[in-house]
Coordinates of C-alpha atoms in Angstrom, one line a residue:
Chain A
X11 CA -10.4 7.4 23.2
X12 CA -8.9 10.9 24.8
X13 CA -10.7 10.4 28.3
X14 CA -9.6 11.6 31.3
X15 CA -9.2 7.8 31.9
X16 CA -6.5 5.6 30.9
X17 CA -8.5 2.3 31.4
X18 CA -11.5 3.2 29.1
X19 CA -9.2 4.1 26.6
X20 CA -7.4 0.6 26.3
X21 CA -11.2 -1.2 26.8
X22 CA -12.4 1.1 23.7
X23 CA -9.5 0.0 21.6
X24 CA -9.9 -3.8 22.9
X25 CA -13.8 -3.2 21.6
X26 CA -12.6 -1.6 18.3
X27 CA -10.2 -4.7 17.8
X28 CA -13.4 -6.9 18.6
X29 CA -14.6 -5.6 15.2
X30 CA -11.6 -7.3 13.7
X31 CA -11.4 -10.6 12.3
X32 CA -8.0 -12.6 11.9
X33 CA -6.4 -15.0 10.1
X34 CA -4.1 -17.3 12.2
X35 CA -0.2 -18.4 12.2
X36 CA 1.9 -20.2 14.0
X37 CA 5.9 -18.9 14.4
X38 CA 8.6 -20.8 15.6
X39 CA 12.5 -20.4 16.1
X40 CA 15.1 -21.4 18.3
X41 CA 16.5 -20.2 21.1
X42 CA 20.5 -19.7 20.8
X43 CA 21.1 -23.4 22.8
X44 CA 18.8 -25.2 20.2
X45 CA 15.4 -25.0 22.6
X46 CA 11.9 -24.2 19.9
X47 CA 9.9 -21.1 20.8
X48 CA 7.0 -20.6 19.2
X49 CA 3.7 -18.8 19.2
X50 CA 0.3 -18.1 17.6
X51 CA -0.4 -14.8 15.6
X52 CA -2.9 -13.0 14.6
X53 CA -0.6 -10.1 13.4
X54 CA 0.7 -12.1 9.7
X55 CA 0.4 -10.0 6.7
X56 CA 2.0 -9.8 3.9
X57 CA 4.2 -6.5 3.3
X58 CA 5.4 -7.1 -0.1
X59 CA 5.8 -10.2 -2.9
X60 CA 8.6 -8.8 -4.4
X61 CA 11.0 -9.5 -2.6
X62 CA 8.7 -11.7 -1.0
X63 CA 8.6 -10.4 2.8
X64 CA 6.3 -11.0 5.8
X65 CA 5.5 -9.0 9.0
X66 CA 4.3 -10.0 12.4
X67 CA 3.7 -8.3 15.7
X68 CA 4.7 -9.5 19.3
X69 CA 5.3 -8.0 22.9
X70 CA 8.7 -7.8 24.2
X71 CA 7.2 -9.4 27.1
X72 CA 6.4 -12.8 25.0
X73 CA 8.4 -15.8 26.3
X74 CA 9.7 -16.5 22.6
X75 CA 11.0 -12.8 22.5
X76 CA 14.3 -13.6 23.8
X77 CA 14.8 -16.3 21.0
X78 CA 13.2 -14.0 18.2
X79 CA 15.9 -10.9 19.0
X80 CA 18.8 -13.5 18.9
X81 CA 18.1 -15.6 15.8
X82 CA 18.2 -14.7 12.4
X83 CA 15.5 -16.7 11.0
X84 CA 12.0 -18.0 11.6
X85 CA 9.0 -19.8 10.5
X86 CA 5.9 -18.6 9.6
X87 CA 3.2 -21.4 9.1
X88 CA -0.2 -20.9 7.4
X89 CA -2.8 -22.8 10.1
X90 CA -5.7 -24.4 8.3
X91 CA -9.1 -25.4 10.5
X92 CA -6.9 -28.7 10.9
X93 CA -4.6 -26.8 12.8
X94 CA -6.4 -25.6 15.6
X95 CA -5.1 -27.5 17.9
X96 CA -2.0 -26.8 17.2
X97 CA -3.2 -22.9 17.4
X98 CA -4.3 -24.0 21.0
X99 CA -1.1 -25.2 21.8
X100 CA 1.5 -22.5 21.0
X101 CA -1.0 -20.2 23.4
X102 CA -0.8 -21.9 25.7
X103 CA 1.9 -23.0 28.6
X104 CA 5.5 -22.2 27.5
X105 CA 6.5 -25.2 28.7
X106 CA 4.2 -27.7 26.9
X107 CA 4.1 -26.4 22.9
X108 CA 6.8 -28.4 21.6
X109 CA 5.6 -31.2 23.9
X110 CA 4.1 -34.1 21.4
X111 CA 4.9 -35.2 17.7
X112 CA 3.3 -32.3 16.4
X113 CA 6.4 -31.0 14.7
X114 CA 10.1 -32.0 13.6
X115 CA 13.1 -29.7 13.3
X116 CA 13.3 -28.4 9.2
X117 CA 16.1 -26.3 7.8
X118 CA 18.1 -24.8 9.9
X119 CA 17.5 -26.7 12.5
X120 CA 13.9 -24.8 13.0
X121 CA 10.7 -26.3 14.0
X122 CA 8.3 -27.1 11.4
X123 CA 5.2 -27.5 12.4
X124 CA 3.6 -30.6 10.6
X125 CA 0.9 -30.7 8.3
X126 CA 0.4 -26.9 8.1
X127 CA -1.3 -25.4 5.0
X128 CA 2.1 -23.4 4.2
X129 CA 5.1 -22.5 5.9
X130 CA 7.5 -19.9 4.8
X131 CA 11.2 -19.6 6.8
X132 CA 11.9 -16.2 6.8
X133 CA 15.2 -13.9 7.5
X134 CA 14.9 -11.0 9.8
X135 CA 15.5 -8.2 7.9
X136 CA 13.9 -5.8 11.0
X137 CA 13.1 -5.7 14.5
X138 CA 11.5 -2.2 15.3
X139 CA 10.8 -1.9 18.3
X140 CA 7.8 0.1 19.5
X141 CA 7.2 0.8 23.2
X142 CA 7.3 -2.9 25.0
X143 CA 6.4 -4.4 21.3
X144 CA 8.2 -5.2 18.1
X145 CA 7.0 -5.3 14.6
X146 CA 9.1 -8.2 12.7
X147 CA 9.7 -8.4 9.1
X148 CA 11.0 -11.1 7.1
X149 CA 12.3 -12.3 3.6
X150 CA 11.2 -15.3 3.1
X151 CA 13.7 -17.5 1.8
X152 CA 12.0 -21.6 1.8
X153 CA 8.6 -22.7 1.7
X154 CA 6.2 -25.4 1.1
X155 CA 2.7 -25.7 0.3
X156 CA 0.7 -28.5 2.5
X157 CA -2.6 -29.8 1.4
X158 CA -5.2 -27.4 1.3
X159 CA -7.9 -26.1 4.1
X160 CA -10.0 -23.8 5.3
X161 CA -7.9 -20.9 6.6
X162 CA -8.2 -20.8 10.7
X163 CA -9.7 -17.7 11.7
X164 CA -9.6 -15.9 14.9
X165 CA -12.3 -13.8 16.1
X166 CA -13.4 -12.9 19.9
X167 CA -11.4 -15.4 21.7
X168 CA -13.1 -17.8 19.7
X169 CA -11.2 -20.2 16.4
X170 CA -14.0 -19.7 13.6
X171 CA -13.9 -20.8 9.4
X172 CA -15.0 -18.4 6.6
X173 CA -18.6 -18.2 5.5
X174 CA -20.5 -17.4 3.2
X175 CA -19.7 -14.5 0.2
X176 CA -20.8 -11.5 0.9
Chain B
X26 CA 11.0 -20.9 -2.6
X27 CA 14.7 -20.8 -3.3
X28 CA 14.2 -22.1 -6.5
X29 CA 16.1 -20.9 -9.6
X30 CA 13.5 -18.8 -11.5
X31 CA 12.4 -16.1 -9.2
X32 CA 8.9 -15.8 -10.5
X33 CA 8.5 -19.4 -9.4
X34 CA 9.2 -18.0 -6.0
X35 CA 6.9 -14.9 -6.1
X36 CA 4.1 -17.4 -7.6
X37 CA 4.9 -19.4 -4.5
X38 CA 4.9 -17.0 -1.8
X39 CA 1.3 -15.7 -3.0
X40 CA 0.2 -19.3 -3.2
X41 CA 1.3 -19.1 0.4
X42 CA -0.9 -15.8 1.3
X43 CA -4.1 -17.8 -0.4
X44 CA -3.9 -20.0 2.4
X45 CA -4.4 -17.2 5.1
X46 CA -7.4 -15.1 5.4
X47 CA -7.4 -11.2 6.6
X48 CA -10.2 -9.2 8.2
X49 CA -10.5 -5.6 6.1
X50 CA -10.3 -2.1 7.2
X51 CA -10.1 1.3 5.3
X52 CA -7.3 3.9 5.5
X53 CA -7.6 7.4 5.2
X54 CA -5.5 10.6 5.1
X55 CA -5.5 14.0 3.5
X56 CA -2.6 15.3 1.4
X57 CA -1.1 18.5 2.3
X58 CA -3.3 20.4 0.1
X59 CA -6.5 18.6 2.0
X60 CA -7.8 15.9 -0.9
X61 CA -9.1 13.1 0.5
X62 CA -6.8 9.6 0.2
X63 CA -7.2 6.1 1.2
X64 CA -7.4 2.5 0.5
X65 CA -8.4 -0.9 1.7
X66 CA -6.1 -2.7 3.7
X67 CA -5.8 -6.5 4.7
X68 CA -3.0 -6.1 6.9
X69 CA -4.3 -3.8 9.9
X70 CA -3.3 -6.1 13.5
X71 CA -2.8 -4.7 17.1
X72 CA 0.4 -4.1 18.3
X73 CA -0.1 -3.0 21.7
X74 CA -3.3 -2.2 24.0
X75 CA -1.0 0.0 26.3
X76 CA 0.0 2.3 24.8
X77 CA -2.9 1.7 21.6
X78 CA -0.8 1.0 18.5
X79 CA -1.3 -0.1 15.6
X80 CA 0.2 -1.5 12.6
X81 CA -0.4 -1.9 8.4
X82 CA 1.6 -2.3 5.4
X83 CA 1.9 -0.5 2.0
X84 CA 3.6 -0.7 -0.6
X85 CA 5.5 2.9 -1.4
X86 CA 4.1 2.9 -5.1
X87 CA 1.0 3.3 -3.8
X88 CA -1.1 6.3 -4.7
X89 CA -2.3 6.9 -1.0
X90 CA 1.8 6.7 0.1
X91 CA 2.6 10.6 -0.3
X92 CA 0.1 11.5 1.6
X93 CA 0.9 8.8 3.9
X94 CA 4.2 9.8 3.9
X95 CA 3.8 13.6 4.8
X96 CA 0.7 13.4 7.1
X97 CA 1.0 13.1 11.4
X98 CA -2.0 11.3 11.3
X99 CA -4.4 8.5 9.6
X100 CA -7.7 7.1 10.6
X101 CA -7.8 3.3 10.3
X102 CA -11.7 2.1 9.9
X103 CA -12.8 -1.5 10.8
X104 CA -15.3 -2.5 8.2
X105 CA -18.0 -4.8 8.5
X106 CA -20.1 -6.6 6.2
X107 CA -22.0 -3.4 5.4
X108 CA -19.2 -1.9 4.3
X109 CA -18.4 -4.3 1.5
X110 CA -18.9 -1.4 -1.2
X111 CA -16.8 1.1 0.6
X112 CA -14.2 -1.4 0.7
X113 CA -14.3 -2.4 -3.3
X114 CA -14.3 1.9 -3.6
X115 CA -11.3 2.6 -1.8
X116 CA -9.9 -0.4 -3.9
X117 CA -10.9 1.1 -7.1
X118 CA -9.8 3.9 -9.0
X119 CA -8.1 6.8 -7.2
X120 CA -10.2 8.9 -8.2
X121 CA -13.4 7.6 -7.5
X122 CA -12.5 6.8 -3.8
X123 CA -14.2 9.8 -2.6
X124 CA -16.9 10.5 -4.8
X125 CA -20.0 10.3 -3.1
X126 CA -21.5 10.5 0.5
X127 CA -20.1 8.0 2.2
X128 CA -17.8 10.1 3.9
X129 CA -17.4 12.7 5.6
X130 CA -14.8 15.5 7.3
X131 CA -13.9 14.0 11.1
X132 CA -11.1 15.4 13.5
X133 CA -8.7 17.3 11.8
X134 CA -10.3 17.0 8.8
X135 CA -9.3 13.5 8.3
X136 CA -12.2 11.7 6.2
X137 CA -14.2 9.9 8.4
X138 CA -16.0 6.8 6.6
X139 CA -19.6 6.8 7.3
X140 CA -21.0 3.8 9.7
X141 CA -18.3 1.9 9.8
X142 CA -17.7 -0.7 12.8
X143 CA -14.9 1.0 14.5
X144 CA -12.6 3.8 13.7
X145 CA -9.3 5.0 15.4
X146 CA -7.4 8.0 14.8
X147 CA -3.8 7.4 14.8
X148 CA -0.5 9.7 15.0
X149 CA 1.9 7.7 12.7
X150 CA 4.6 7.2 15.3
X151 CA 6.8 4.5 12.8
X152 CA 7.5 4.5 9.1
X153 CA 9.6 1.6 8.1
X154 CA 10.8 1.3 4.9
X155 CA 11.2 -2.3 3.4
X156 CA 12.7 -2.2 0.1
X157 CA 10.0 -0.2 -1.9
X158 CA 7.4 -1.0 0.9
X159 CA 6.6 0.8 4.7
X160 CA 5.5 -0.7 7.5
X161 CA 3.2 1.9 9.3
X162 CA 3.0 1.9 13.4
X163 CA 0.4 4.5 14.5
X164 CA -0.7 5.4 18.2
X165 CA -4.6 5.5 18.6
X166 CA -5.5 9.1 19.7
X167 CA -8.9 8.6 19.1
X168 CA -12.2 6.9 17.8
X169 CA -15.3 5.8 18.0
X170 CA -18.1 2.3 17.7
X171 CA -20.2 2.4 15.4
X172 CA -23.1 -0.3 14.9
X173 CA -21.9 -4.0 15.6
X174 CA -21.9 -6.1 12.0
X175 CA -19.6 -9.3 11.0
X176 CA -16.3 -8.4 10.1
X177 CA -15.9 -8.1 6.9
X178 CA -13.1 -10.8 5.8
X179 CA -11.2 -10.5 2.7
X180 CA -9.7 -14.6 0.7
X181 CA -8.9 -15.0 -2.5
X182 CA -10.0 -12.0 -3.7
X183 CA -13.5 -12.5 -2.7
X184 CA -15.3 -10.4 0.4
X185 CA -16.1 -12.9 3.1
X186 CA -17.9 -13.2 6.6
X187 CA -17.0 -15.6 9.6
X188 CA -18.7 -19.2 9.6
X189 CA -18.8 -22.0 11.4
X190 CA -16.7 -22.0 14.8
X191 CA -13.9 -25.1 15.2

């Protein structure tokens, strides 16, 4: 990935990502006059579980960024294979993923998405920006379990279940 | 998760992380005096495809973090289902992690894992401390394809490859 060209680097580290297989999230907040934000990650992990404290990915270019650098708190939800839809949704047109019954404002006033396998509202506890991106952390401060499910997974554009052991 | 009896919350929280499932790569470094270090890691995501970066978490107890914390640069390995046993190694005991063949020396001397799916070599450009954990951000400088193979998932402590699609 040191060519002479730009372009194959970024498609060799698309194909490397290729190779990588992700579990799914949905994150919402709200924007300072009360409007939701959300979107769909592939970037959740868990960082630590004492305190317990989440991280997450996202370009500074993402039409929820705005709303992310000027709250204090979000909401991480677990997506089951019953959530794909929902998965669908918050990738797709700003403008139509809060646009349904598929959520309800929680604590804070923050959209919980329903029927989710788990959501955890976080505090931001760090924004580090990197290039046009920002890595996210946060200490989780509420949470619910929902009824359980197969976790969603995301693998070459495509919304997948786990198989068999290996 | 707010409850009274903190344990309640950290049994929570990893209730939480049940509910998600991760794809699995391998981490390597060298210490300054050249051993080989590493470990598996559930928490590798893309931050950016321009400029490559990307990000994982550890916790700073870990026996791989000195390393981590004195080194420029790490490889970051995409496993696949073939790779299941390197993946339990580099989860075992530290000092079994490199003993055998499936390794090797790579650019500067960093230990390559042997016929992996994907690896990029990264110059750690971000070392966040969170409480006793670091969020690592490192910009791909170079890497390599190997063989395609499912990704090798990683839920509720069991090794994993993708299934059905939804």
């Amino acid at each position: 990935m040191q060519s002479e060209h730009p372009a194959d680097d970024v498609a060799a580290f698309k194909q490397a990502f290729r190779r990588h297989a992700a579990g799914v999230a949905g994150i919402t907040a709200r924007r300072p006059d009360g409007v939701p934000v959300g979107f769909t990650a592939t970037s959740v992990a868990s960082l630590a579980a004492v305190p317990p404290l989440v991280s997450f990915n996202m370009a500074r270019i993402a039409s929820a960024w705005p709303a992310v650098e000027a709250t204090d708190h979000v909401v991480v939800h677990m997506l089951g294979a019953r959530n794909r839809a929902v998965a669908e949704r918050l990738a797709g047109p700003q403008d139509e993923r809060f646009a349904g019954d598929h959520w309800a404002p929680g604590p804070l006033g923050l959209p919980l998405l329903n029927d989710v396998t788990a959501w955890m509202l976080g505090r931001i506890v760090e924004r580090v920006h990197v290039a046009d991106n920002a890595v996210i952390v946060v200490q989780v401060e509420d949470g619910e379990l929902g009824a359980e499910d197969e976790p969603l997974l995301y693998h070459e554009r495509a919304y997948r279940i786990l198989g068999e052991h290996v």
